[in-house]
Each structure stands twice: as structure tokens, then as C-alpha cells.
């Protein structure tokens, strides 16, 4: 595997279900990100992890719960979601060294549909 | 408030018809501007990073330029496979701030 991988690619869940999204990066980066992408809107940053420590939580509802067991793996646990949470969820990774501008590299995304 | 605006929202061109996409930004302390390409149902693919006004980067039919207020992505003699949504993002701030400010994208359609 190379780059950033995400599973599953597609997920349909009911509002009472619990599911998890998985992301793995093979780039040797030290930072990982979760983004939400909705149609015709800019990417919304949800969570940032730097060396396994969460450094950002952009006012994301508690029904989204991230987990970062090491610098290569990132999970997003989902429970009691709402239909408006339907979107493309993107994982990304990058180097992070202070405020230096490093490019983020993205996985293919998980298309989530909440019924 | 820091802001990134991309225009046009959508652009339809004939194959071989050159044009430019615009990314204008109002931020304090630009650290870097990024261009990405996104195909339907896929994640964004990194294209370029620009760091300072006057800088240019090239890749095949694409050339990105940067001024103090905006960046252009010039597409020369495009082909249908260049059809995609092009995203612009900016990293800015005086203190340690790694977050990117994203534009909404320009959807480019190249007709054969």
C-alpha cells in the first residue's frame, strides 16, 4: 500500500448505528487530519493529530469521536448520526513542524450516507 | 477574517482552449498557498505549493503563479482528462498555525 488509504469507501448507516472509519498513511508523516466535504462547500477541518496527540477539534459534535493509536493510523468513530452528516469524509496526512507550510496528502475518502 | 475565494465556480472549455482559474485570498501573513486537483468521488491530489509573490510552478499543461493578493492556475491547451475540480488552500498566521483555509473550488470541464 502507498500513500493514504481509507476504508470503507462507501458506508450507509441508520441514525442509531455505530460504525468506524479507518485511515492509514504510508508516507512517514507525523500529523493526520479528518475533513468533512459537502457539495459546493470548502473542506471543513474536523480533527488534527500531531504525534498521536489531538491538537485541534473544530467544534465537532460529540457523535464524532476520533482515535489515533499511532502516527500511521487514524479512526473516526460514528454514533447516532444525523442525515445532515451525510458527506465525503477525507483523511489526510502531512509533516508538521511548527507553522511550516507542508502539503497535506489525502486518501480517497469515505462516502457516508445517513438514513 | 481570513478568507479564500475561487472563481469562476465552474468553467467549460473546448479542448485546446487555454484559460486561467483564480484564487484570491485575504489573510495576514501568508506562509504558503496550495493547489489541488480533485476527481469525482476521490480525495484531493496535491499539485503545487507557492510560498512568495512572484513564484511560479509548472507541471505538464498547468502553471501556478502567485501575487500578494491572488494566485492563478493557468491551463494551456487542456485535454478532456484535465476535467476536475481544482481546489486552492492557504496557510497563514503569525504564530504556529498549521490549519489550511480552503476555497470552494472551480469545476473545470474540457469538452473534446
PDB file of C-alpha atoms in Angstrom:
ATOM      1  CA  UNK A   1       0.000   0.000   0.000  1.00  0.00           C
ATOM      2  CA  UNK A   2       1.191   3.503  -0.749  1.00  0.00           C
ATOM      3  CA  UNK A   3       0.008   6.991   0.157  1.00  0.00           C
ATOM      4  CA  UNK A   4      -3.078   7.333   2.327  1.00  0.00           C
ATOM      5  CA  UNK A   5      -5.709   4.615   2.400  1.00  0.00           C
ATOM      6  CA  UNK A   6      -9.241   4.756   3.796  1.00  0.00           C
ATOM      7  CA  UNK A   7     -11.841   2.097   4.484  1.00  0.00           C
ATOM      8  CA  UNK A   8     -14.646   1.636   3.826  1.00  0.00           C
ATOM      9  CA  UNK A   9     -15.069   3.611   0.613  1.00  0.00           C
ATOM     10  CA  UNK A  10     -18.834   3.720   0.982  1.00  0.00           C
ATOM     11  CA  UNK A  11     -20.983   3.471   4.113  1.00  0.00           C
ATOM     12  CA  UNK A  12     -24.739   3.611   4.595  1.00  0.00           C
ATOM     13  CA  UNK A  13     -25.933   3.705   8.170  1.00  0.00           C
ATOM     14  CA  UNK A  14     -29.048   4.360  10.137  1.00  0.00           C
ATOM     15  CA  UNK A  15     -29.264   7.077  12.736  1.00  0.00           C
ATOM     16  CA  UNK A  16     -28.939   4.583  15.592  1.00  0.00           C
ATOM     17  CA  UNK A  17     -25.976   2.649  14.214  1.00  0.00           C
ATOM     18  CA  UNK A  18     -22.364   2.752  15.387  1.00  0.00           C
ATOM     19  CA  UNK A  19     -19.626   2.492  12.779  1.00  0.00           C
ATOM     20  CA  UNK A  20     -15.967   3.420  12.382  1.00  0.00           C
ATOM     21  CA  UNK A  21     -13.906   4.868   9.548  1.00  0.00           C
ATOM     22  CA  UNK A  22     -10.284   3.824   9.231  1.00  0.00           C
ATOM     23  CA  UNK A  23      -7.334   5.689   7.754  1.00  0.00           C
ATOM     24  CA  UNK A  24      -3.721   4.590   7.331  1.00  0.00           C
ATOM     25  CA  UNK A  25      -0.817   6.608   5.966  1.00  0.00           C
ATOM     26  CA  UNK A  26       2.335   5.094   4.471  1.00  0.00           C
ATOM     27  CA  UNK A  27       4.208   8.379   3.993  1.00  0.00           C
ATOM     28  CA  UNK A  28       6.094   8.623   7.279  1.00  0.00           C
ATOM     29  CA  UNK A  29       4.243  11.788   8.269  1.00  0.00           C
ATOM     30  CA  UNK A  30       3.709  12.886  11.859  1.00  0.00           C
ATOM     31  CA  UNK A  31       0.313  14.594  11.506  1.00  0.00           C
ATOM     32  CA  UNK A  32      -3.078  13.272  10.460  1.00  0.00           C
ATOM     33  CA  UNK A  33      -6.375  15.031   9.777  1.00  0.00           C
ATOM     34  CA  UNK A  34     -10.088  14.355   9.361  1.00  0.00           C
ATOM     35  CA  UNK A  35     -12.059  16.579   6.996  1.00  0.00           C
ATOM     36  CA  UNK A  36     -15.723  16.716   6.014  1.00  0.00           C
ATOM     37  CA  UNK A  37     -16.551  17.628   2.414  1.00  0.00           C
ATOM     38  CA  UNK A  38     -20.089  18.637   1.466  1.00  0.00           C
ATOM     39  CA  UNK A  39     -21.203  19.636  -2.015  1.00  0.00           C
ATOM     40  CA  UNK A  40     -20.082  23.105  -3.153  1.00  0.00           C
ATOM     41  CA  UNK A  41     -18.623  23.947   0.274  1.00  0.00           C
ATOM     42  CA  UNK A  42     -14.983  24.345   1.281  1.00  0.00           C
ATOM     43  CA  UNK A  43     -13.357  21.464   3.087  1.00  0.00           C
ATOM     44  CA  UNK A  44     -14.185  21.547   6.810  1.00  0.00           C
ATOM     45  CA  UNK A  45     -11.389  20.536   9.168  1.00  0.00           C
ATOM     46  CA  UNK A  46     -12.707  18.320  11.955  1.00  0.00           C
ATOM     47  CA  UNK A  47      -9.717  16.967  13.889  1.00  0.00           C
ATOM     48  CA  UNK A  48      -5.927  17.176  13.809  1.00  0.00           C
ATOM     49  CA  UNK A  49      -3.452  14.797  15.441  1.00  0.00           C
ATOM     50  CA  UNK A  50       0.245  15.544  15.792  1.00  0.00           C
ATOM     51  CA  UNK A  51       2.342  12.621  17.056  1.00  0.00           C
ATOM     52  CA  UNK A  52      -0.832  10.914  18.315  1.00  0.00           C
ATOM     53  CA  UNK A  53      -1.947  13.952  20.309  1.00  0.00           C
ATOM     54  CA  UNK A  54      -5.121  15.719  19.318  1.00  0.00           C
ATOM     55  CA  UNK A  55      -4.229  19.319  18.679  1.00  0.00           C
ATOM     56  CA  UNK A  56      -7.447  20.555  17.130  1.00  0.00           C
ATOM     57  CA  UNK A  57     -11.146  19.895  17.487  1.00  0.00           C
ATOM     58  CA  UNK A  58     -13.095  22.376  15.424  1.00  0.00           C
ATOM     59  CA  UNK A  59     -16.318  22.344  17.447  1.00  0.00           C
ATOM     60  CA  UNK A  60     -17.264  18.959  16.095  1.00  0.00           C
ATOM     61  CA  UNK A  61     -20.367  17.328  17.640  1.00  0.00           C
ATOM     62  CA  UNK A  62     -19.621  14.562  20.130  1.00  0.00           C
ATOM     63  CA  UNK A  63     -21.301  11.988  17.887  1.00  0.00           C
ATOM     64  CA  UNK A  64     -17.955  12.038  16.023  1.00  0.00           C
ATOM     65  CA  UNK A  65     -15.133  10.564  18.096  1.00  0.00           C
ATOM     66  CA  UNK A  66     -11.572  10.357  16.737  1.00  0.00           C
ATOM     67  CA  UNK A  67      -8.879   7.920  17.788  1.00  0.00           C
ATOM     68  CA  UNK A  68      -5.204   7.950  16.853  1.00  0.00           C
ATOM     69  CA  UNK A  69      -3.336   4.920  18.265  1.00  0.00           C
ATOM     70  CA  UNK A  70      -0.078   5.796  16.471  1.00  0.00           C
ATOM     71  CA  UNK A  71       1.217   8.245  13.869  1.00  0.00           C
ATOM     72  CA  UNK A  72       0.184   5.962  10.972  1.00  0.00           C
ATOM     73  CA  UNK A  73      -3.401   5.129  11.900  1.00  0.00           C
ATOM     74  CA  UNK A  74      -6.466   7.263  12.459  1.00  0.00           C
ATOM     75  CA  UNK A  75     -10.044   6.288  13.178  1.00  0.00           C
ATOM     76  CA  UNK A  76     -13.312   8.182  13.237  1.00  0.00           C
ATOM     77  CA  UNK A  77     -15.980   6.538  15.385  1.00  0.00           C
ATOM     78  CA  UNK A  78     -19.538   7.417  14.457  1.00  0.00           C
ATOM     79  CA  UNK A  79     -22.697   7.044  16.556  1.00  0.00           C
ATOM     80  CA  UNK A  80     -26.248   8.386  16.454  1.00  0.00           C
ATOM     81  CA  UNK A  81     -25.551  10.443  13.363  1.00  0.00           C
ATOM     82  CA  UNK A  82     -27.994  12.790  11.681  1.00  0.00           C
ATOM     83  CA  UNK A  83     -28.941  12.890   7.971  1.00  0.00           C
ATOM     84  CA  UNK A  84     -27.051  16.196   7.628  1.00  0.00           C
ATOM     85  CA  UNK A  85     -23.861  14.299   8.476  1.00  0.00           C
ATOM     86  CA  UNK A  86     -24.020  12.636   5.063  1.00  0.00           C
ATOM     87  CA  UNK A  87     -20.881  13.747   3.208  1.00  0.00           C
ATOM     88  CA  UNK A  88     -17.480  12.654   1.935  1.00  0.00           C
ATOM     89  CA  UNK A  89     -15.101  12.147   4.860  1.00  0.00           C
ATOM     90  CA  UNK A  90     -11.475  12.643   3.955  1.00  0.00           C
ATOM     91  CA  UNK A  91      -8.358  11.661   5.837  1.00  0.00           C
ATOM     92  CA  UNK A  92      -5.085  13.446   5.181  1.00  0.00           C
ATOM     93  CA  UNK A  93      -1.532  13.388   6.476  1.00  0.00           C
ATOM     94  CA  UNK A  94       1.441  15.731   6.395  1.00  0.00           C
ATOM     95  CA  UNK A  95       4.644  16.624   8.074  1.00  0.00           C
ATOM     96  CA  UNK A  96       4.123  19.111  10.882  1.00  0.00           C
ATOM     97  CA  UNK A  97       6.939  21.291  12.171  1.00  0.00           C
ATOM     98  CA  UNK A  98       5.748  24.461  13.831  1.00  0.00           C
ATOM     99  CA  UNK A  99       3.979  26.596  11.277  1.00  0.00           C
ATOM    100  CA  UNK A 100       5.986  25.456   8.244  1.00  0.00           C
ATOM    101  CA  UNK A 101       3.720  25.057   5.197  1.00  0.00           C
ATOM    102  CA  UNK A 102       3.754  21.357   4.351  1.00  0.00           C
ATOM    103  CA  UNK A 103       1.314  19.961   1.823  1.00  0.00           C
ATOM    104  CA  UNK A 104      -1.358  17.581   3.049  1.00  0.00           C
ATOM    105  CA  UNK A 105      -1.871  14.316   1.226  1.00  0.00           C
ATOM    106  CA  UNK A 106      -5.358  12.877   1.060  1.00  0.00           C
ATOM    107  CA  UNK A 107      -6.936   9.456   0.992  1.00  0.00           C
ATOM    108  CA  UNK A 108      -9.761   8.563  -1.407  1.00  0.00           C
ATOM    109  CA  UNK A 109     -12.444   9.323   1.176  1.00  0.00           C
ATOM    110  CA  UNK A 110     -15.442   7.514   2.626  1.00  0.00           C
ATOM    111  CA  UNK A 111     -18.816   8.439   1.133  1.00  0.00           C
ATOM    112  CA  UNK A 112     -21.176   8.347   4.126  1.00  0.00           C
ATOM    113  CA  UNK A 113     -24.943   8.271   3.801  1.00  0.00           C
ATOM    114  CA  UNK A 114     -27.072   8.546   6.939  1.00  0.00           C
ATOM    115  CA  UNK A 115     -30.646   7.374   6.528  1.00  0.00           C
TER     116      UNK A 115
ATOM    117  CA  UNK B   1     -11.328  37.455   8.786  1.00  0.00           C
ATOM    118  CA  UNK B   2      -9.054  35.205   6.717  1.00  0.00           C
ATOM    119  CA  UNK B   3     -10.761  34.157   3.508  1.00  0.00           C
ATOM    120  CA  UNK B   4     -10.056  32.308   0.264  1.00  0.00           C
ATOM    121  CA  UNK B   5     -12.305  32.808  -2.776  1.00  0.00           C
ATOM    122  CA  UNK B   6     -12.094  30.850  -6.020  1.00  0.00           C
ATOM    123  CA  UNK B   7     -13.556  31.928  -9.346  1.00  0.00           C
ATOM    124  CA  UNK B   8     -15.254  31.033 -11.506  1.00  0.00           C
ATOM    125  CA  UNK B   9     -17.351  28.404  -9.764  1.00  0.00           C
ATOM    126  CA  UNK B  10     -17.427  26.401 -12.999  1.00  0.00           C
ATOM    127  CA  UNK B  11     -15.640  26.717 -16.333  1.00  0.00           C
ATOM    128  CA  UNK B  12     -16.390  24.938 -19.581  1.00  0.00           C
ATOM    129  CA  UNK B  13     -13.720  24.962 -22.291  1.00  0.00           C
ATOM    130  CA  UNK B  14     -13.158  23.287 -25.604  1.00  0.00           C
ATOM    131  CA  UNK B  15     -10.168  21.004 -25.865  1.00  0.00           C
ATOM    132  CA  UNK B  16      -7.126  23.150 -26.638  1.00  0.00           C
ATOM    133  CA  UNK B  17      -8.713  26.378 -25.335  1.00  0.00           C
ATOM    134  CA  UNK B  18      -6.345  27.845 -22.748  1.00  0.00           C
ATOM    135  CA  UNK B  19      -7.655  29.687 -19.688  1.00  0.00           C
ATOM    136  CA  UNK B  20      -6.953  30.551 -16.043  1.00  0.00           C
ATOM    137  CA  UNK B  21      -8.542  29.817 -12.685  1.00  0.00           C
ATOM    138  CA  UNK B  22      -8.363  32.400  -9.918  1.00  0.00           C
ATOM    139  CA  UNK B  23      -7.774  32.044  -6.176  1.00  0.00           C
ATOM    140  CA  UNK B  24      -7.924  35.313  -4.265  1.00  0.00           C
ATOM    141  CA  UNK B  25      -7.071  35.479  -0.588  1.00  0.00           C
ATOM    142  CA  UNK B  26      -7.262  37.916   2.286  1.00  0.00           C
ATOM    143  CA  UNK B  27      -5.061  36.622   5.068  1.00  0.00           C
ATOM    144  CA  UNK B  28      -2.450  38.030   7.377  1.00  0.00           C
ATOM    145  CA  UNK B  29       0.974  36.560   6.946  1.00  0.00           C
ATOM    146  CA  UNK B  30       0.842  34.128   4.035  1.00  0.00           C
ATOM    147  CA  UNK B  31       3.033  31.102   4.667  1.00  0.00           C
ATOM    148  CA  UNK B  32       2.057  29.006   1.678  1.00  0.00           C
ATOM    149  CA  UNK B  33      -0.619  28.573  -0.992  1.00  0.00           C
ATOM    150  CA  UNK B  34      -1.546  25.115  -2.218  1.00  0.00           C
ATOM    151  CA  UNK B  35      -3.306  23.893  -5.366  1.00  0.00           C
ATOM    152  CA  UNK B  36      -5.060  20.552  -5.522  1.00  0.00           C
ATOM    153  CA  UNK B  37      -6.969  18.629  -8.171  1.00  0.00           C
ATOM    154  CA  UNK B  38      -9.990  16.526  -7.181  1.00  0.00           C
ATOM    155  CA  UNK B  39     -11.712  13.995  -9.416  1.00  0.00           C
ATOM    156  CA  UNK B  40     -15.316  12.966  -8.646  1.00  0.00           C
ATOM    157  CA  UNK B  41     -15.551  10.558  -5.716  1.00  0.00           C
ATOM    158  CA  UNK B  42     -11.834  10.831  -4.921  1.00  0.00           C
ATOM    159  CA  UNK B  43      -9.655  12.712  -2.490  1.00  0.00           C
ATOM    160  CA  UNK B  44      -7.793  15.884  -3.490  1.00  0.00           C
ATOM    161  CA  UNK B  45      -4.473  15.330  -5.239  1.00  0.00           C
ATOM    162  CA  UNK B  46      -1.652  17.739  -4.401  1.00  0.00           C
ATOM    163  CA  UNK B  47      -0.336  19.786  -7.330  1.00  0.00           C
ATOM    164  CA  UNK B  48       1.748  22.766  -6.157  1.00  0.00           C
ATOM    165  CA  UNK B  49       2.925  24.827  -3.202  1.00  0.00           C
ATOM    166  CA  UNK B  50       3.751  28.516  -3.698  1.00  0.00           C
ATOM    167  CA  UNK B  51       5.485  30.438  -0.930  1.00  0.00           C
ATOM    168  CA  UNK B  52       6.016  34.024  -2.044  1.00  0.00           C
ATOM    169  CA  UNK B  53       4.814  36.591  -4.569  1.00  0.00           C
ATOM    170  CA  UNK B  54       6.396  36.197  -7.970  1.00  0.00           C
ATOM    171  CA  UNK B  55       6.887  32.467  -7.642  1.00  0.00           C
ATOM    172  CA  UNK B  56       5.793  30.093 -10.446  1.00  0.00           C
ATOM    173  CA  UNK B  57       5.444  26.317 -10.576  1.00  0.00           C
ATOM    174  CA  UNK B  58       4.796  24.142 -13.653  1.00  0.00           C
ATOM    175  CA  UNK B  59       3.517  20.642 -14.245  1.00  0.00           C
ATOM    176  CA  UNK B  60       2.647  19.461 -17.742  1.00  0.00           C
ATOM    177  CA  UNK B  61      -0.141  21.797 -19.002  1.00  0.00           C
ATOM    178  CA  UNK B  62      -0.531  23.552 -15.645  1.00  0.00           C
ATOM    179  CA  UNK B  63       1.265  26.619 -14.349  1.00  0.00           C
ATOM    180  CA  UNK B  64       0.582  28.240 -10.992  1.00  0.00           C
ATOM    181  CA  UNK B  65       1.538  31.826 -10.191  1.00  0.00           C
ATOM    182  CA  UNK B  66       1.300  33.910  -7.037  1.00  0.00           C
ATOM    183  CA  UNK B  67       0.901  37.604  -6.253  1.00  0.00           C
ATOM    184  CA  UNK B  68       0.320  39.300  -2.909  1.00  0.00           C
ATOM    185  CA  UNK B  69      -3.457  39.048  -3.326  1.00  0.00           C
ATOM    186  CA  UNK B  70      -4.161  36.083  -5.580  1.00  0.00           C
ATOM    187  CA  UNK B  71      -2.950  33.016  -7.373  1.00  0.00           C
ATOM    188  CA  UNK B  72      -3.731  31.841 -10.870  1.00  0.00           C
ATOM    189  CA  UNK B  73      -3.745  28.321 -12.233  1.00  0.00           C
ATOM    190  CA  UNK B  74      -3.098  28.626 -15.952  1.00  0.00           C
ATOM    191  CA  UNK B  75      -4.132  25.710 -18.145  1.00  0.00           C
ATOM    192  CA  UNK B  76      -2.527  25.611 -21.575  1.00  0.00           C
ATOM    193  CA  UNK B  77      -4.146  23.604 -24.404  1.00  0.00           C
ATOM    194  CA  UNK B  78      -6.217  21.493 -21.998  1.00  0.00           C
ATOM    195  CA  UNK B  79      -7.329  17.955 -22.721  1.00  0.00           C
ATOM    196  CA  UNK B  80     -10.513  16.200 -21.549  1.00  0.00           C
ATOM    197  CA  UNK B  81      -8.500  14.397 -18.866  1.00  0.00           C
ATOM    198  CA  UNK B  82      -7.817  17.772 -17.238  1.00  0.00           C
ATOM    199  CA  UNK B  83     -11.501  17.912 -16.283  1.00  0.00           C
ATOM    200  CA  UNK B  84     -11.717  18.008 -12.478  1.00  0.00           C
ATOM    201  CA  UNK B  85     -12.398  20.341  -9.581  1.00  0.00           C
ATOM    202  CA  UNK B  86      -9.377  22.461  -8.685  1.00  0.00           C
ATOM    203  CA  UNK B  87      -9.023  23.499  -5.059  1.00  0.00           C
ATOM    204  CA  UNK B  88      -6.923  26.267  -3.553  1.00  0.00           C
ATOM    205  CA  UNK B  89      -5.872  26.456   0.105  1.00  0.00           C
ATOM    206  CA  UNK B  90      -3.799  28.905   2.113  1.00  0.00           C
ATOM    207  CA  UNK B  91      -1.747  28.559   5.259  1.00  0.00           C
ATOM    208  CA  UNK B  92      -1.343  31.840   7.099  1.00  0.00           C
ATOM    209  CA  UNK B  93      -0.777  33.359  10.502  1.00  0.00           C
ATOM    210  CA  UNK B  94       1.951  34.842  12.545  1.00  0.00           C
ATOM    211  CA  UNK B  95       2.023  32.187  15.248  1.00  0.00           C
ATOM    212  CA  UNK B  96       2.179  28.428  14.975  1.00  0.00           C
ATOM    213  CA  UNK B  97      -0.906  27.756  12.860  1.00  0.00           C
ATOM    214  CA  UNK B  98      -0.892  24.770  10.561  1.00  0.00           C
ATOM    215  CA  UNK B  99      -4.556  24.941   9.554  1.00  0.00           C
ATOM    216  CA  UNK B 100      -5.385  25.467   5.896  1.00  0.00           C
ATOM    217  CA  UNK B 101      -8.094  27.875   4.744  1.00  0.00           C
ATOM    218  CA  UNK B 102      -9.833  26.320   1.746  1.00  0.00           C
ATOM    219  CA  UNK B 103     -11.662  27.771  -1.227  1.00  0.00           C
ATOM    220  CA  UNK B 104     -14.844  26.124  -2.540  1.00  0.00           C
ATOM    221  CA  UNK B 105     -13.164  25.071  -5.787  1.00  0.00           C
ATOM    222  CA  UNK B 106     -13.550  25.601  -9.523  1.00  0.00           C
ATOM    223  CA  UNK B 107     -15.114  22.802 -11.541  1.00  0.00           C
ATOM    224  CA  UNK B 108     -13.341  22.583 -14.887  1.00  0.00           C
ATOM    225  CA  UNK B 109     -14.950  20.751 -17.811  1.00  0.00           C
ATOM    226  CA  UNK B 110     -12.968  20.228 -21.016  1.00  0.00           C
ATOM    227  CA  UNK B 111     -15.100  19.180 -23.980  1.00  0.00           C
ATOM    228  CA  UNK B 112     -13.494  17.156 -26.776  1.00  0.00           C
TER     229      UNK B 112
END
